[in-house]
mmCIF file of C-alpha atoms in Angstrom:
data_model
loop_
_atom_site.group_PDB
_atom_site.id
_atom_site.type_symbol
_atom_site.label_atom_id
_atom_site.label_comp_id
_atom_site.label_asym_id
_atom_site.label_seq_id
_atom_site.Cartn_x
_atom_site.Cartn_y
_atom_site.Cartn_z
ATOM 1 C CA GLY A 1 4.176 0.204 -11.262
ATOM 2 C CA GLU A 2 2.151 3.289 -10.529
ATOM 3 C CA THR A 3 0.665 2.000 -7.255
ATOM 4 C CA ARG A 4 4.100 1.153 -5.822
ATOM 5 C CA ASN A 5 5.529 4.535 -6.840
ATOM 6 C CA ARG A 6 2.690 6.447 -5.207
ATOM 7 C CA LEU A 7 2.963 4.496 -1.949
ATOM 8 C CA ARG A 8 6.718 5.211 -1.829
ATOM 9 C CA ALA A 9 6.417 8.909 -2.773
ATOM 10 C CA GLY A 10 5.850 10.099 0.805
ATOM 11 C CA GLY A 11 9.163 8.659 1.956
ATOM 12 C CA GLY A 12 7.811 5.443 3.449
ATOM 13 C CA ARG A 13 9.071 1.986 2.579
ATOM 14 C CA LEU A 14 6.612 -0.320 0.843
ATOM 15 C CA ILE A 15 7.002 -3.682 2.564
ATOM 16 C CA GLU A 16 4.733 -5.663 0.258
ATOM 17 C CA LEU A 17 1.941 -5.064 -2.240
ATOM 18 C CA LEU A 18 -0.742 -7.715 -2.644
ATOM 19 C CA LEU A 19 -3.272 -7.317 -5.470
ATOM 20 C CA TRP A 20 -6.355 -9.403 -6.220
ATOM 21 C CA ARG A 21 -8.596 -9.229 -9.267
ATOM 22 C CA ILE A 22 -12.141 -8.778 -7.948
ATOM 23 C CA GLY A 23 -13.830 -8.286 -11.306
ATOM 24 C CA PRO A 24 -13.119 -7.229 -14.865
ATOM 25 C CA GLY A 25 -10.605 -4.375 -14.610
ATOM 26 C CA ARG A 26 -11.141 -4.103 -10.830
ATOM 27 C CA PHE A 27 -8.603 -4.846 -8.108
ATOM 28 C CA ALA A 28 -8.308 -4.950 -4.332
ATOM 29 C CA ALA A 29 -4.981 -4.233 -2.641
ATOM 30 C CA VAL A 30 -3.319 -4.726 0.735
ATOM 31 C CA ALA A 31 -0.157 -2.703 1.302
ATOM 32 C CA PRO A 32 1.891 -2.807 4.493
ATOM 33 C CA VAL A 33 4.032 0.366 4.570
ATOM 34 C CA ALA A 34 6.817 1.273 7.012
ATOM 35 C CA GLY A 35 5.827 4.900 7.231
ATOM 36 C CA ALA A 36 7.992 7.979 7.165
ATOM 37 C CA PRO A 37 7.613 10.332 10.156
ATOM 38 C CA GLY A 38 4.247 12.078 9.932
ATOM 39 C CA GLU A 39 2.934 9.843 7.148
ATOM 40 C CA THR A 40 -0.720 8.833 7.562
ATOM 41 C CA THR A 41 -2.965 6.161 6.115
ATOM 42 C CA GLU A 42 -5.291 8.944 4.965
ATOM 43 C CA ALA A 43 -2.526 10.517 2.867
ATOM 44 C CA LEU A 44 -1.556 7.146 1.403
ATOM 45 C CA HIS A 45 -5.183 6.367 0.505
ATOM 46 C CA ALA A 46 -5.546 9.826 -1.070
ATOM 47 C CA SER A 47 -2.495 9.202 -3.259
ATOM 48 C CA LEU A 48 -4.269 6.185 -4.811
ATOM 49 C CA ARG A 49 -7.783 7.589 -5.070
ATOM 50 C CA ASP A 50 -7.574 8.495 -8.769
ATOM 51 C CA ILE A 51 -6.492 5.027 -9.933
ATOM 52 C CA PRO A 52 -9.833 3.770 -11.296
ATOM 53 C CA SER A 53 -8.945 0.065 -11.245
ATOM 54 C CA LEU A 54 -8.305 0.066 -7.460
ATOM 55 C CA ASN A 55 -11.683 -0.468 -5.861
ATOM 56 C CA HIS A 56 -10.706 -1.584 -2.365
ATOM 57 C CA VAL A 57 -7.430 -0.683 -0.634
ATOM 58 C CA THR A 58 -6.207 -1.643 2.825
ATOM 59 C CA ILE A 59 -3.048 0.092 4.031
ATOM 60 C CA GLU A 60 -1.222 -1.166 7.102
ATOM 61 C CA LEU A 61 0.994 1.625 8.429
ATOM 62 C CA ARG A 62 3.825 0.080 10.431
ATOM 63 C CA GLY A 63 6.853 1.370 12.301
ATOM 64 C CA ARG A 64 9.783 2.535 10.201
ATOM 65 C CA ASP A 65 11.974 -0.433 11.251
ATOM 66 C CA GLU A 66 9.479 -3.194 10.507
ATOM 67 C CA THR A 67 9.748 -5.818 7.821
ATOM 68 C CA ARG A 68 7.215 -8.244 6.418
ATOM 69 C CA HIS A 69 7.894 -10.547 9.377
ATOM 70 C CA GLY A 70 7.742 -7.942 12.164
ATOM 71 C CA PRO A 71 10.190 -5.598 13.864
ATOM 72 C CA VAL A 72 13.860 -5.718 12.943
ATOM 73 C CA GLY A 73 16.168 -6.774 15.753
#
């Protein structure tokens, strides 16, 4: 959905998106992202700031060649 699209918009690769309901209409998210060169966690957080249902977001910025289980190779 919208959260996935925004996290991918900067050219990074979304490794996984975990969402938890923390209250009525409120969610927390953890998103490991294999970042594009120059991509920052601040920019990724800013891209989600206007989604009112996301109340707590943790972004793990990883190396471009990482997968959910660690580095490729």
